[in-house]
Amino acid sequence: MSYDYDDQNIFAKILRGEIPNTTVLETEHSLAFQDITPQAPTHVLVIPKGAYVSFDHFALEASEAEIVDYVRAIGSVAKICGVDLGEGGGFRLISNAGQDGVQEVPHLHVHVLGGRNLGRMLAKA
Ligand code: AMP
């Protein structure tokens, strides 16, 4: 299996500084920024800086340093946004992949959602 990464996707442009973003956290290998169309009071996207299409691509090809950095960045975002279980009411992580996952932007991203009761996990199709 090979993953074709489109370096013209909007998150690649954000990483190159060609499009602005509202940064929540930047680490060595990851960037977190506010979703432009928030679906909840907290709606932050966390992306790796590397060219990975999806979670499965990242799991297969990212270095251990990138993976540790990314997982820790997601946890830190929950804390920064005050939705972590230490202080807040909880959160949901979503990572859409491919056609059936209805992924719009083909660069791995995890949505961190919270700040209200998010309801059941999936709406009926
Ligand atoms: P997905 O459907 O999982 O690929 O989600 C893509 C997300 O990217 C959506 O929630 C969009 O609102 C968000 N998005 C698209 N363009 C931007 C942008 N320039 N800055 C921040 N978020 C964006």
mmCIF file of N, CA and C in Angstrom, residues 22-123:
data_model
loop_
_atom_site.group_PDB
_atom_site.id
_atom_site.type_symbol
_atom_site.label_atom_id
_atom_site.label_comp_id
_atom_site.label_asym_id
_atom_site.label_seq_id
_atom_site.Cartn_x
_atom_site.Cartn_y
_atom_site.Cartn_z
ATOM 1 N N THR A 22 -5.076 30.018 13.636
ATOM 2 C CA THR A 22 -5.066 30.444 15.039
ATOM 3 C C THR A 22 -4.475 29.293 15.842
ATOM 4 N N THR A 23 -3.178 29.425 16.144
ATOM 5 C CA THR A 23 -2.446 28.318 16.765
ATOM 6 C C THR A 23 -2.808 28.177 18.239
ATOM 7 N N VAL A 24 -3.040 26.945 18.638
ATOM 8 C CA VAL A 24 -3.277 26.615 20.055
ATOM 9 C C VAL A 24 -1.998 26.061 20.678
ATOM 10 N N LEU A 25 -1.256 25.288 19.894
ATOM 11 C CA LEU A 25 -0.028 24.654 20.391
ATOM 12 C C LEU A 25 0.857 24.292 19.198
ATOM 13 N N GLU A 26 2.137 24.541 19.345
ATOM 14 C CA GLU A 26 3.096 24.043 18.355
ATOM 15 C C GLU A 26 4.196 23.303 19.094
ATOM 16 N N THR A 27 4.512 22.103 18.609
ATOM 17 C CA THR A 27 5.598 21.309 19.184
ATOM 18 C C THR A 27 6.577 20.979 18.056
ATOM 19 N N GLU A 28 7.579 20.208 18.363
ATOM 20 C CA GLU A 28 8.587 19.889 17.334
ATOM 21 C C GLU A 28 7.956 19.233 16.099
ATOM 22 N N HIS A 29 7.003 18.325 16.334
ATOM 23 C CA HIS A 29 6.465 17.545 15.213
ATOM 24 C C HIS A 29 4.977 17.761 14.953
ATOM 25 N N SER A 30 4.337 18.643 15.718
ATOM 26 C CA SER A 30 2.875 18.762 15.615
ATOM 27 C C SER A 30 2.436 20.222 15.694
ATOM 28 N N LEU A 31 1.253 20.487 15.127
ATOM 29 C CA LEU A 31 0.647 21.822 15.201
ATOM 30 C C LEU A 31 -0.830 21.649 15.524
ATOM 31 N N ALA A 32 -1.335 22.472 16.438
ATOM 32 C CA ALA A 32 -2.761 22.468 16.780
ATOM 33 C C ALA A 32 -3.299 23.866 16.551
ATOM 34 N N PHE A 33 -4.471 23.931 15.900
ATOM 35 C CA PHE A 33 -5.066 25.237 15.600
ATOM 36 C C PHE A 33 -6.589 25.136 15.618
ATOM 37 N N GLN A 34 -7.222 26.297 15.757
ATOM 38 C CA GLN A 34 -8.680 26.343 15.825
ATOM 39 C C GLN A 34 -9.282 25.944 14.482
ATOM 40 N N ASP A 35 -10.332 25.091 14.544
ATOM 41 C CA ASP A 35 -11.080 24.774 13.327
ATOM 42 C C ASP A 35 -11.800 26.037 12.859
ATOM 43 N N ILE A 36 -11.795 26.262 11.558
ATOM 44 C CA ILE A 36 -12.375 27.485 11.004
ATOM 45 C C ILE A 36 -13.908 27.469 11.085
ATOM 46 N N THR A 37 -14.491 26.297 11.195
ATOM 47 C CA THR A 37 -15.957 26.156 11.317
ATOM 48 C C THR A 37 -16.257 25.310 12.547
ATOM 49 N N PRO A 38 -16.153 25.907 13.730
ATOM 50 C CA PRO A 38 -16.264 25.084 14.944
ATOM 51 C C PRO A 38 -17.637 24.446 15.119
ATOM 52 N N GLN A 39 -17.619 23.183 15.510
ATOM 53 C CA GLN A 39 -18.857 22.426 15.752
ATOM 54 C C GLN A 39 -19.178 22.326 17.244
ATOM 55 N N ALA A 40 -18.337 22.889 18.074
ATOM 56 C CA ALA A 40 -18.528 22.844 19.536
ATOM 57 C C ALA A 40 -17.702 23.984 20.118
ATOM 58 N N PRO A 41 -17.944 24.368 21.381
ATOM 59 C CA PRO A 41 -17.170 25.461 21.977
ATOM 60 C C PRO A 41 -15.663 25.230 21.897
ATOM 61 N N THR A 42 -15.236 23.992 22.084
ATOM 62 C CA THR A 42 -13.840 23.630 21.805
ATOM 63 C C THR A 42 -13.831 22.806 20.527
ATOM 64 N N HIS A 43 -13.115 23.282 19.521
ATOM 65 C CA HIS A 43 -12.944 22.505 18.284
ATOM 66 C C HIS A 43 -11.575 22.863 17.705
ATOM 67 N N VAL A 44 -10.627 22.031 18.051
ATOM 68 C CA VAL A 44 -9.236 22.257 17.660
ATOM 69 C C VAL A 44 -8.794 21.081 16.783
ATOM 70 N N LEU A 45 -8.012 21.379 15.769
ATOM 71 C CA LEU A 45 -7.436 20.348 14.906
ATOM 72 C C LEU A 45 -5.973 20.179 15.267
ATOM 73 N N VAL A 46 -5.555 18.931 15.407
ATOM 74 C CA VAL A 46 -4.150 18.641 15.698
ATOM 75 C C VAL A 46 -3.593 17.861 14.519
ATOM 76 N N ILE A 47 -2.496 18.384 13.945
ATOM 77 C CA ILE A 47 -1.898 17.731 12.774
ATOM 78 C C ILE A 47 -0.415 17.471 13.028
ATOM 79 N N PRO A 48 0.081 16.396 12.425
ATOM 80 C CA PRO A 48 1.535 16.214 12.446
ATOM 81 C C PRO A 48 2.149 17.140 11.397
ATOM 82 N N LYS A 49 3.386 17.545 11.598
ATOM 83 C CA LYS A 49 4.056 18.391 10.607
ATOM 84 C C LYS A 49 4.503 17.579 9.386
ATOM 85 N N GLY A 50 4.649 16.289 9.566
ATOM 86 C CA GLY A 50 5.051 15.419 8.467
ATOM 87 C C GLY A 50 3.912 15.206 7.479
ATOM 88 N N ALA A 51 4.278 14.723 6.299
ATOM 89 C CA ALA A 51 3.330 14.561 5.194
ATOM 90 C C ALA A 51 2.610 13.215 5.284
ATOM 91 N N TYR A 52 1.608 13.154 6.146
ATOM 92 C CA TYR A 52 0.830 11.929 6.332
ATOM 93 C C TYR A 52 -0.621 12.192 5.968
ATOM 94 N N VAL A 53 -1.196 11.288 5.207
ATOM 95 C CA VAL A 53 -2.555 11.466 4.707
ATOM 96 C C VAL A 53 -3.593 11.200 5.796
ATOM 97 N N SER A 54 -3.343 10.179 6.595
ATOM 98 C CA SER A 54 -4.396 9.647 7.468
ATOM 99 C C SER A 54 -3.760 8.947 8.668
ATOM 100 N N PHE A 55 -4.610 8.553 9.607
ATOM 101 C CA PHE A 55 -4.103 7.917 10.823
ATOM 102 C C PHE A 55 -3.362 6.621 10.495
ATOM 103 N N ASP A 56 -3.908 5.837 9.580
ATOM 104 C CA ASP A 56 -3.251 4.562 9.245
ATOM 105 C C ASP A 56 -1.898 4.799 8.584
ATOM 106 N N HIS A 57 -1.819 5.822 7.733
ATOM 107 C CA HIS A 57 -0.545 6.186 7.115
ATOM 108 C C HIS A 57 0.473 6.568 8.192
ATOM 109 N N PHE A 58 0.031 7.399 9.127
ATOM 110 C CA PHE A 58 0.904 7.862 10.214
ATOM 111 C C PHE A 58 1.371 6.684 11.072
ATOM 112 N N ALA A 59 0.440 5.808 11.425
ATOM 113 C CA ALA A 59 0.779 4.660 12.278
ATOM 114 C C ALA A 59 1.815 3.761 11.611
ATOM 115 N N LEU A 60 1.730 3.682 10.282
ATOM 116 C CA LEU A 60 2.636 2.803 9.526
ATOM 117 C C LEU A 60 4.020 3.426 9.342
ATOM 118 N N GLU A 61 4.067 4.721 9.062
ATOM 119 C CA GLU A 61 5.327 5.300 8.574
ATOM 120 C C GLU A 61 5.963 6.360 9.467
ATOM 121 N N ALA A 62 5.238 6.885 10.445
ATOM 122 C CA ALA A 62 5.832 7.931 11.296
ATOM 123 C C ALA A 62 6.886 7.324 12.222
ATOM 124 N N SER A 63 7.854 8.156 12.595
ATOM 125 C CA SER A 63 8.857 7.716 13.565
ATOM 126 C C SER A 63 8.239 7.667 14.965
ATOM 127 N N GLU A 64 8.905 6.958 15.858
ATOM 128 C CA GLU A 64 8.401 6.915 17.239
ATOM 129 C C GLU A 64 8.396 8.303 17.849
ATOM 130 N N ALA A 65 9.381 9.130 17.524
ATOM 131 C CA ALA A 65 9.418 10.499 18.057
ATOM 132 C C ALA A 65 8.204 11.296 17.587
ATOM 133 N N GLU A 66 7.830 11.136 16.316
ATOM 134 C CA GLU A 66 6.654 11.848 15.795
ATOM 135 C C GLU A 66 5.380 11.357 16.481
ATOM 136 N N ILE A 67 5.285 10.040 16.676
ATOM 137 C CA ILE A 67 4.074 9.474 17.275
ATOM 138 C C ILE A 67 3.924 9.931 18.721
ATOM 139 N N VAL A 68 5.002 9.882 19.470
ATOM 140 C CA VAL A 68 4.938 10.323 20.872
ATOM 141 C C VAL A 68 4.577 11.801 20.938
ATOM 142 N N ASP A 69 5.233 12.594 20.112
ATOM 143 C CA ASP A 69 4.961 14.032 20.088
ATOM 144 C C ASP A 69 3.489 14.300 19.776
ATOM 145 N N TYR A 70 2.961 13.593 18.793
ATOM 146 C CA TYR A 70 1.587 13.829 18.334
ATOM 147 C C TYR A 70 0.573 13.446 19.413
ATOM 148 N N VAL A 71 0.759 12.274 19.992
ATOM 149 C CA VAL A 71 -0.191 11.831 21.032
ATOM 150 C C VAL A 71 -0.142 12.784 22.226
ATOM 151 N N ARG A 72 1.060 13.186 22.612
ATOM 152 C CA ARG A 72 1.173 14.114 23.740
ATOM 153 C C ARG A 72 0.584 15.475 23.392
ATOM 154 N N ALA A 73 0.747 15.912 22.137
ATOM 155 C CA ALA A 73 0.186 17.210 21.730
ATOM 156 C C ALA A 73 -1.339 17.178 21.838
ATOM 157 N N ILE A 74 -1.946 16.067 21.441
ATOM 158 C CA ILE A 74 -3.410 15.961 21.531
ATOM 159 C C ILE A 74 -3.850 16.058 22.999
ATOM 160 N N GLY A 75 -3.153 15.353 23.862
ATOM 161 C CA GLY A 75 -3.473 15.435 25.293
ATOM 162 C C GLY A 75 -3.277 16.847 25.837
ATOM 163 N N SER A 76 -2.219 17.497 25.406
ATOM 164 C CA SER A 76 -1.958 18.865 25.874
ATOM 165 C C SER A 76 -3.041 19.823 25.406
ATOM 166 N N VAL A 77 -3.524 19.630 24.196
ATOM 167 C CA VAL A 77 -4.591 20.500 23.684
ATOM 168 C C VAL A 77 -5.843 20.371 24.561
ATOM 169 N N ALA A 78 -6.187 19.138 24.917
ATOM 170 C CA ALA A 78 -7.350 18.961 25.800
ATOM 171 C C ALA A 78 -7.160 19.745 27.091
ATOM 172 N N LYS A 79 -5.959 19.719 27.615
ATOM 173 C CA LYS A 79 -5.686 20.434 28.868
ATOM 174 C C LYS A 79 -5.706 21.950 28.641
ATOM 175 N N ILE A 80 -5.048 22.413 27.605
ATOM 176 C CA ILE A 80 -5.005 23.852 27.302
ATOM 177 C C ILE A 80 -6.421 24.403 27.132
ATOM 178 N N CYS A 81 -7.286 23.611 26.504
ATOM 179 C CA CYS A 81 -8.658 24.061 26.242
ATOM 180 C C CYS A 81 -9.580 23.864 27.454
ATOM 181 N N GLY A 82 -9.073 23.240 28.494
ATOM 182 C CA GLY A 82 -9.851 23.082 29.724
ATOM 183 C C GLY A 82 -10.916 22.015 29.653
ATOM 184 N N VAL A 83 -10.763 21.059 28.722
ATOM 185 C CA VAL A 83 -11.764 19.996 28.612
ATOM 186 C C VAL A 83 -11.236 18.654 29.118
ATOM 187 N N ASP A 84 -9.981 18.621 29.566
ATOM 188 C CA ASP A 84 -9.384 17.375 30.058
ATOM 189 C C ASP A 84 -10.094 16.917 31.327
ATOM 190 N N LEU A 85 -9.943 15.636 31.646
ATOM 191 C CA LEU A 85 -10.691 15.105 32.791
ATOM 192 C C LEU A 85 -10.130 15.569 34.111
ATOM 193 N N GLY A 86 -8.938 16.181 34.104
ATOM 194 C CA GLY A 86 -8.429 16.770 35.330
ATOM 195 C C GLY A 86 -9.249 17.973 35.765
ATOM 196 N N GLU A 87 -9.638 18.788 34.784
ATOM 197 C CA GLU A 87 -10.306 20.066 35.089
ATOM 198 C C GLU A 87 -11.679 20.195 34.444
ATOM 199 N N GLY A 88 -11.849 19.625 33.282
ATOM 200 C CA GLY A 88 -13.040 19.914 32.487
ATOM 201 C C GLY A 88 -14.024 18.774 32.414
ATOM 202 N N GLY A 89 -14.956 18.902 31.477
ATOM 203 C CA GLY A 89 -16.059 17.949 31.389
ATOM 204 C C GLY A 89 -15.852 16.829 30.406
ATOM 205 N N GLY A 90 -14.698 16.807 29.755
ATOM 206 C CA GLY A 90 -14.435 15.729 28.812
ATOM 207 C C GLY A 90 -14.430 16.221 27.381
ATOM 208 N N PHE A 91 -14.151 15.313 26.487
ATOM 209 C CA PHE A 91 -13.955 15.694 25.083
ATOM 210 C C PHE A 91 -14.134 14.476 24.197
ATOM 211 N N ARG A 92 -14.116 14.723 22.900
ATOM 212 C CA ARG A 92 -14.173 13.637 21.916
ATOM 213 C C ARG A 92 -13.078 13.871 20.880
ATOM 214 N N LEU A 93 -12.402 12.782 20.493
ATOM 215 C CA LEU A 93 -11.429 12.835 19.408
ATOM 216 C C LEU A 93 -12.022 12.157 18.185
ATOM 217 N N ILE A 94 -11.887 12.816 17.037
ATOM 218 C CA ILE A 94 -12.356 12.235 15.769
ATOM 219 C C ILE A 94 -11.258 12.395 14.739
ATOM 220 N N SER A 95 -11.003 11.340 13.985
ATOM 221 C CA SER A 95 -10.075 11.442 12.860
ATOM 222 C C SER A 95 -10.713 10.749 11.655
ATOM 223 N N ASN A 96 -11.229 11.553 10.757
ATOM 224 C CA ASN A 96 -11.871 11.014 9.563
ATOM 225 C C ASN A 96 -10.804 10.591 8.553
ATOM 226 N N ALA A 97 -11.034 9.466 7.899
ATOM 227 C CA ALA A 97 -10.062 8.982 6.914
ATOM 228 C C ALA A 97 -10.782 8.482 5.664
ATOM 229 N N GLY A 98 -10.379 9.029 4.535
ATOM 230 C CA GLY A 98 -10.828 8.511 3.249
ATOM 231 C C GLY A 98 -12.293 8.765 2.948
ATOM 232 N N GLN A 99 -12.740 8.059 1.939
ATOM 233 C CA GLN A 99 -14.088 8.285 1.393
ATOM 234 C C GLN A 99 -15.185 7.941 2.399
ATOM 235 N N ASP A 100 -15.112 6.750 2.994
ATOM 236 C CA ASP A 100 -16.170 6.358 3.930
ATOM 237 C C ASP A 100 -16.096 7.154 5.224
ATOM 238 N N GLY A 101 -14.898 7.590 5.582
ATOM 239 C CA GLY A 101 -14.743 8.436 6.770
ATOM 240 C C GLY A 101 -15.103 9.889 6.510
ATOM 241 N N VAL A 102 -15.376 10.204 5.252
ATOM 242 C CA VAL A 102 -15.732 11.570 4.818
ATOM 243 C C VAL A 102 -14.657 12.575 5.267
ATOM 244 N N GLN A 103 -13.441 12.279 4.824
ATOM 245 C CA GLN A 103 -12.293 13.154 5.106
ATOM 246 C C GLN A 103 -12.237 14.224 4.025
ATOM 247 N N GLU A 104 -12.275 15.489 4.463
ATOM 248 C CA GLU A 104 -12.244 16.598 3.484
ATOM 249 C C GLU A 104 -10.818 17.008 3.161
ATOM 250 N N VAL A 105 -9.969 17.053 4.165
ATOM 251 C CA VAL A 105 -8.599 17.537 3.965
ATOM 252 C C VAL A 105 -7.646 16.352 4.104
ATOM 253 N N PRO A 106 -6.917 16.022 3.025
ATOM 254 C CA PRO A 106 -6.095 14.798 3.034
ATOM 255 C C PRO A 106 -4.727 14.970 3.689
ATOM 256 N N HIS A 107 -4.753 15.511 4.887
ATOM 257 C CA HIS A 107 -3.565 15.540 5.768
ATOM 258 C C HIS A 107 -4.088 15.119 7.135
ATOM 259 N N LEU A 108 -3.457 14.127 7.754
ATOM 260 C CA LEU A 108 -3.951 13.618 9.038
ATOM 261 C C LEU A 108 -4.289 14.752 10.004
ATOM 262 N N HIS A 109 -5.480 14.668 10.572
ATOM 263 C CA HIS A 109 -5.857 15.607 11.632
ATOM 264 C C HIS A 109 -6.785 14.898 12.593
ATOM 265 N N VAL A 110 -6.611 15.225 13.868
ATOM 266 C CA VAL A 110 -7.542 14.780 14.905
ATOM 267 C C VAL A 110 -8.321 16.001 15.361
ATOM 268 N N HIS A 111 -9.642 15.874 15.335
ATOM 269 C CA HIS A 111 -10.503 16.921 15.878
ATOM 270 C C HIS A 111 -10.591 16.711 17.385
ATOM 271 N N VAL A 112 -10.348 17.748 18.164
ATOM 272 C CA VAL A 112 -10.574 17.718 19.614
ATOM 273 C C VAL A 112 -11.813 18.575 19.869
ATOM 274 N N LEU A 113 -12.879 17.907 20.293
ATOM 275 C CA LEU A 113 -14.177 18.574 20.458
ATOM 276 C C LEU A 113 -14.613 18.508 21.910
ATOM 277 N N GLY A 114 -15.186 19.589 22.404
ATOM 278 C CA GLY A 114 -15.687 19.573 23.774
ATOM 279 C C GLY A 114 -16.328 20.900 24.123
ATOM 280 N N GLY A 115 -16.585 21.066 25.420
ATOM 281 C CA GLY A 115 -17.181 22.303 25.898
ATOM 282 C C GLY A 115 -18.692 22.248 25.986
ATOM 283 N N ARG A 116 -19.298 21.164 25.529
ATOM 284 C CA ARG A 116 -20.728 20.908 25.711
ATOM 285 C C ARG A 116 -20.935 19.407 25.603
ATOM 286 N N ASN A 117 -22.117 18.938 26.000
ATOM 287 C CA ASN A 117 -22.435 17.524 25.801
ATOM 288 C C ASN A 117 -22.555 17.270 24.296
ATOM 289 N N LEU A 118 -21.759 16.355 23.792
ATOM 290 C CA LEU A 118 -21.661 16.160 22.344
ATOM 291 C C LEU A 118 -22.680 15.164 21.797
ATOM 292 N N GLY A 119 -23.504 14.616 22.657
ATOM 293 C CA GLY A 119 -24.525 13.689 22.185
ATOM 294 C C GLY A 119 -23.934 12.338 21.816
ATOM 295 N N ARG A 120 -24.736 11.516 21.177
ATOM 296 C CA ARG A 120 -24.287 10.184 20.806
ATOM 297 C C ARG A 120 -23.236 10.258 19.716
ATOM 298 N N MET A 121 -22.470 9.192 19.604
ATOM 299 C CA MET A 121 -21.274 9.223 18.765
ATOM 300 C C MET A 121 -21.582 9.445 17.287
ATOM 301 N N LEU A 122 -22.552 8.734 16.745
ATOM 302 C CA LEU A 122 -22.844 8.840 15.326
ATOM 303 C C LEU A 122 -24.319 9.099 15.111
ATOM 304 N N ALA A 123 -24.617 9.991 14.143
ATOM 305 C CA ALA A 123 -25.993 10.145 13.717
ATOM 306 C C ALA A 123 -26.311 8.963 12.804
#
